[in-house]
mmCIF file of C-alpha atoms in Angstrom:
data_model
loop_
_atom_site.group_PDB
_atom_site.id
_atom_site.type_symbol
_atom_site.label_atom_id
_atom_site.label_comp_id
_atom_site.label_asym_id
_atom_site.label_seq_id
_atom_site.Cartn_x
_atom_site.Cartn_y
_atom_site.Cartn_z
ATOM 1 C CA UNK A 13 13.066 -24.464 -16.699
ATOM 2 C CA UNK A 14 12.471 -22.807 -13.307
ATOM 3 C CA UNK A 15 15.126 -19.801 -14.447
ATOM 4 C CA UNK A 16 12.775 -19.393 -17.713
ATOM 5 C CA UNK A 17 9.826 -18.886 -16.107
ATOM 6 C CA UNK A 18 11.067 -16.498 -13.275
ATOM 7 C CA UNK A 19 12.362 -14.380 -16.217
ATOM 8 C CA UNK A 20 8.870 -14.363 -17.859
ATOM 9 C CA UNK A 21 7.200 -13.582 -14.772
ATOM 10 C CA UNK A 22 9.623 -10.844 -14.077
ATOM 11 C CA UNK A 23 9.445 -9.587 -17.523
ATOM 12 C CA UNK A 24 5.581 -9.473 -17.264
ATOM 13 C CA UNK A 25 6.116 -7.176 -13.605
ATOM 14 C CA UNK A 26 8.542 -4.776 -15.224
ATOM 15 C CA UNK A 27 5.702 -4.399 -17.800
ATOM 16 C CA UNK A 28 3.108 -3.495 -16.258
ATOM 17 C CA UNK A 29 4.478 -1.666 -13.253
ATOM 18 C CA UNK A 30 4.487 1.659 -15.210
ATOM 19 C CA UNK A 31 0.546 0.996 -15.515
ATOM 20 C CA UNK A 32 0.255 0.551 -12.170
ATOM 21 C CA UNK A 33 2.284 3.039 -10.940
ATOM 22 C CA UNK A 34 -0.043 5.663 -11.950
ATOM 23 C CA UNK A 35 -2.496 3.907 -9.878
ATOM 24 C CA UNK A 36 -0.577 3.116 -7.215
ATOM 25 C CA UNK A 37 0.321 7.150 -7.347
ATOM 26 C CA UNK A 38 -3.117 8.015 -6.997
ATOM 27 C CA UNK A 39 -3.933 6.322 -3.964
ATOM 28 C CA UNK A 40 -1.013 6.328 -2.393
ATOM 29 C CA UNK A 41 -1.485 10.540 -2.423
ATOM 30 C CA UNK A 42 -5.189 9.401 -1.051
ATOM 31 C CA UNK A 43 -3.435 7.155 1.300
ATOM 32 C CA UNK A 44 -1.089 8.888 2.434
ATOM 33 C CA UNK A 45 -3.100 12.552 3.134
ATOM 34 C CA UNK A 46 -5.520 10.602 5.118
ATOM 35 C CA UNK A 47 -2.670 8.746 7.423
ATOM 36 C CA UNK A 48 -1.224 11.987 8.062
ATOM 37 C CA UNK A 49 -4.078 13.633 8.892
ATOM 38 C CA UNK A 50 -5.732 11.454 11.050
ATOM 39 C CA UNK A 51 -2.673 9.902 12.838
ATOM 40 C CA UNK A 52 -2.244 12.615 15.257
ATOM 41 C CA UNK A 53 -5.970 11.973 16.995
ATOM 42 C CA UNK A 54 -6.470 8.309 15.829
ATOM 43 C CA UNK A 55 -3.043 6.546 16.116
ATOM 44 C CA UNK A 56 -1.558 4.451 13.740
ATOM 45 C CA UNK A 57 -3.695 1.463 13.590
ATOM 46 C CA UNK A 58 -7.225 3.372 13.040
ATOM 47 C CA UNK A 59 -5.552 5.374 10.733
ATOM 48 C CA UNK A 60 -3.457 3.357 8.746
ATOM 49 C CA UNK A 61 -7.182 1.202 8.401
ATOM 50 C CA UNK A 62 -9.451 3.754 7.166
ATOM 51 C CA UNK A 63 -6.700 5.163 4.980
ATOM 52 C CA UNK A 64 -6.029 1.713 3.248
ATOM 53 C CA UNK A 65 -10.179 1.902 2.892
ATOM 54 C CA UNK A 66 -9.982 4.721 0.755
ATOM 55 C CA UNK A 67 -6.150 4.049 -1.206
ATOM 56 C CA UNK A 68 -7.764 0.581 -2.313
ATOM 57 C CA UNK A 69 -10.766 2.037 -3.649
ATOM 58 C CA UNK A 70 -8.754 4.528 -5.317
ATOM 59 C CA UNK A 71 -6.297 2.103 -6.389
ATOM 60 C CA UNK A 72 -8.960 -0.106 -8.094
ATOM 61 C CA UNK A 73 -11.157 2.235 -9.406
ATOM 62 C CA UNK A 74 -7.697 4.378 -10.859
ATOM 63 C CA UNK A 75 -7.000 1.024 -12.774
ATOM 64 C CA UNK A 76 -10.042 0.218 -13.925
ATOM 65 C CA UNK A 77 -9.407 2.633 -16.289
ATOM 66 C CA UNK A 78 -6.105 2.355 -17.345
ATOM 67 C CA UNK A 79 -5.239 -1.030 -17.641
ATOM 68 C CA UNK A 80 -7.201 -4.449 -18.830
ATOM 69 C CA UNK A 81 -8.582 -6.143 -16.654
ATOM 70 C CA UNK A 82 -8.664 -9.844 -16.256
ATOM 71 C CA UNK A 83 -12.294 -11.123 -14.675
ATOM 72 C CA UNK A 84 -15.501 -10.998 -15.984
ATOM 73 C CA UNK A 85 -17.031 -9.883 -12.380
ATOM 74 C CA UNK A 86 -15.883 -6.706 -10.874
ATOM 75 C CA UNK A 87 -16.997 -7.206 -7.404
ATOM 76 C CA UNK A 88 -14.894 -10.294 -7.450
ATOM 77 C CA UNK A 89 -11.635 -8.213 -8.722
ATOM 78 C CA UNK A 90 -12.549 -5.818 -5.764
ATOM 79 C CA UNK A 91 -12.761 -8.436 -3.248
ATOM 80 C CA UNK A 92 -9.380 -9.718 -4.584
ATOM 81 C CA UNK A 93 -7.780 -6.586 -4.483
ATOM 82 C CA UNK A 94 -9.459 -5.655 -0.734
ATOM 83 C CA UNK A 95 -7.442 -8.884 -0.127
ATOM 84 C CA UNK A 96 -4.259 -7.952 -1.413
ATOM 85 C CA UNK A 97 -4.621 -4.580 -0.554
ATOM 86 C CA UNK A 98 -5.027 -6.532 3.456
ATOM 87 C CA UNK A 99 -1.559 -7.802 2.676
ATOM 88 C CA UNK A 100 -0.458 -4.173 2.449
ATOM 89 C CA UNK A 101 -1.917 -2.870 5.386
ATOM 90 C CA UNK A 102 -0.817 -5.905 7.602
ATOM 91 C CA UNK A 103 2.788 -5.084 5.861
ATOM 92 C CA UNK A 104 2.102 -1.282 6.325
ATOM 93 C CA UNK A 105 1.152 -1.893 10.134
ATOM 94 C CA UNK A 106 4.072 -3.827 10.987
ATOM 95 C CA UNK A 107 6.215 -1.465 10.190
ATOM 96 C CA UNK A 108 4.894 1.300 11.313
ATOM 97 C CA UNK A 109 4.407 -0.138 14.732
ATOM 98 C CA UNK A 110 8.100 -1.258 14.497
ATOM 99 C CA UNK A 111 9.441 2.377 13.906
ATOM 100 C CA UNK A 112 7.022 3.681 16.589
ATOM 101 C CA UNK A 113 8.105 0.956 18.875
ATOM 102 C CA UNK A 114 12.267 1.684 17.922
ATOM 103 C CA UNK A 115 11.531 5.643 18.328
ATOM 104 C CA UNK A 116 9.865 4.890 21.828
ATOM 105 C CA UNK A 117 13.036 2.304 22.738
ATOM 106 C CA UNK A 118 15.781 5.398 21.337
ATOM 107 C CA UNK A 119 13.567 8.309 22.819
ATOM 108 C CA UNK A 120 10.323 7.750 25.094
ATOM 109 C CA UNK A 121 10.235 11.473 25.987
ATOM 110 C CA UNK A 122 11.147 12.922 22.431
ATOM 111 C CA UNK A 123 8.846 10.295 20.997
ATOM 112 C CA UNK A 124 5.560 10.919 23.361
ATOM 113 C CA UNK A 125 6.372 14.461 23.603
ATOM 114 C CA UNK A 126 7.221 15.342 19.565
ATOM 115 C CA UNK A 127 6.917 12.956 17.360
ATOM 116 C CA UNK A 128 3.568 11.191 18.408
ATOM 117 C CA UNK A 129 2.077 14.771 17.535
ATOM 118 C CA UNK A 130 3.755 15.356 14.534
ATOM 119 C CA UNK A 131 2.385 15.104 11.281
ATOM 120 C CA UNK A 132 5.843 15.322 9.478
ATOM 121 C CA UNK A 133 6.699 11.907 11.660
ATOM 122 C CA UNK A 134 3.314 10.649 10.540
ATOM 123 C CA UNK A 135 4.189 11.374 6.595
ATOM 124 C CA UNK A 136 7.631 9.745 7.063
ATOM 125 C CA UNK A 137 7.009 6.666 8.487
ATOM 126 C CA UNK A 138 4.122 6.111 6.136
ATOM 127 C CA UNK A 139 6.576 6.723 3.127
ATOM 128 C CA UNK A 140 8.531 4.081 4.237
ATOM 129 C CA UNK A 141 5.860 1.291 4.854
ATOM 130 C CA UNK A 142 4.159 2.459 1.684
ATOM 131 C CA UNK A 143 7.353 1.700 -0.588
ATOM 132 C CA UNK A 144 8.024 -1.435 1.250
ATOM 133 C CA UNK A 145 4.079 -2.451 0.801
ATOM 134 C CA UNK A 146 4.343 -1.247 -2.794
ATOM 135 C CA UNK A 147 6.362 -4.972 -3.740
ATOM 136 C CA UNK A 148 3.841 -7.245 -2.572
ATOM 137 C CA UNK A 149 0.992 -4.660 -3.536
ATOM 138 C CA UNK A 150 1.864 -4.465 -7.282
ATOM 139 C CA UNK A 151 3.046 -7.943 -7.944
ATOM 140 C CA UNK A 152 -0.069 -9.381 -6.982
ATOM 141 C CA UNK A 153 -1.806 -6.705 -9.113
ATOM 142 C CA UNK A 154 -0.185 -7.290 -11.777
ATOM 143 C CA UNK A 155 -0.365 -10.988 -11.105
ATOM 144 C CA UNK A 156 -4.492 -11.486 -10.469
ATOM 145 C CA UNK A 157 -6.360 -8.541 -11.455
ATOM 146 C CA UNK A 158 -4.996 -5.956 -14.108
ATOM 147 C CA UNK A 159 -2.599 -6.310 -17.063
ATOM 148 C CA UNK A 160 -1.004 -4.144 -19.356
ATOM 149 C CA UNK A 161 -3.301 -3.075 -22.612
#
């Protein structure tokens, strides 16, 4: 019973992950050109916040569109999806603050001197926490808000 209903449930993700990858796509360029650009004189944290601002608004808006939604109320689909788009950034910070943290432990001088001003170390590490975020961000998605049409 349990196996059958993991199946449907994964059946239902695979479906509508190509929706919301075109979503997803959208913000994350939104969420991703605003990390980079800001990281340098804001930090991670501050930057990483008011980027996941603008990617969820994006995000939601982007889907709006393409995909049917399931609520009647929209401010209450936003609200859930500022919610699980918190998820994401509290994924999202953790690892960035872990690579930042494991570049400072391999390298404090390389780290503090380069790669704390780059924006090409800004754009990597948000790659990374973006595709890891991108699990929990679309199977709750897929799961609460929006569904294939």
């Amino acid at each position: 019973m349990k196996l059958n209903t993991f199946k449907l449930g994964l059946k239902k993700y695979l479906e509508f992950v190509p929706f919301y990858l075109f979503g997803s796509g959208l913000a994350f360029t939104v969420d991703i050109s605003i990390f980079t650009l800001l990281r340098t004189n804001l930090g991670t944290n501050y930057s990483a916040l008011i980027a996941y601002i603008f990617g969820t608004i994006t995000s939601f808006s982007t889907l709006l569109f393409i995909t049917k939604y399931r609520l009647n109320k929209k401010r209450v689909g936003l609200l859930i999806h500022l919610l699980i788009g918190l998820g994401t950034l509290l994924i999202n910070l953790i690892i960035l603050n872990s690579i930042d943290y494991i570049a400072k432990l391999y390298n404090y001088f390389l780290y503090t001197q380069i790669l704390n001003n780059s924006n090409y170390y800004a754009l990597s590490t948000k790659v990374i926490s973006s595709g890891i975020g991108f699990i929990w961000t679309s199977s709750m998605t897929g799961k609460f808000l929006f569904k294939k049409k």
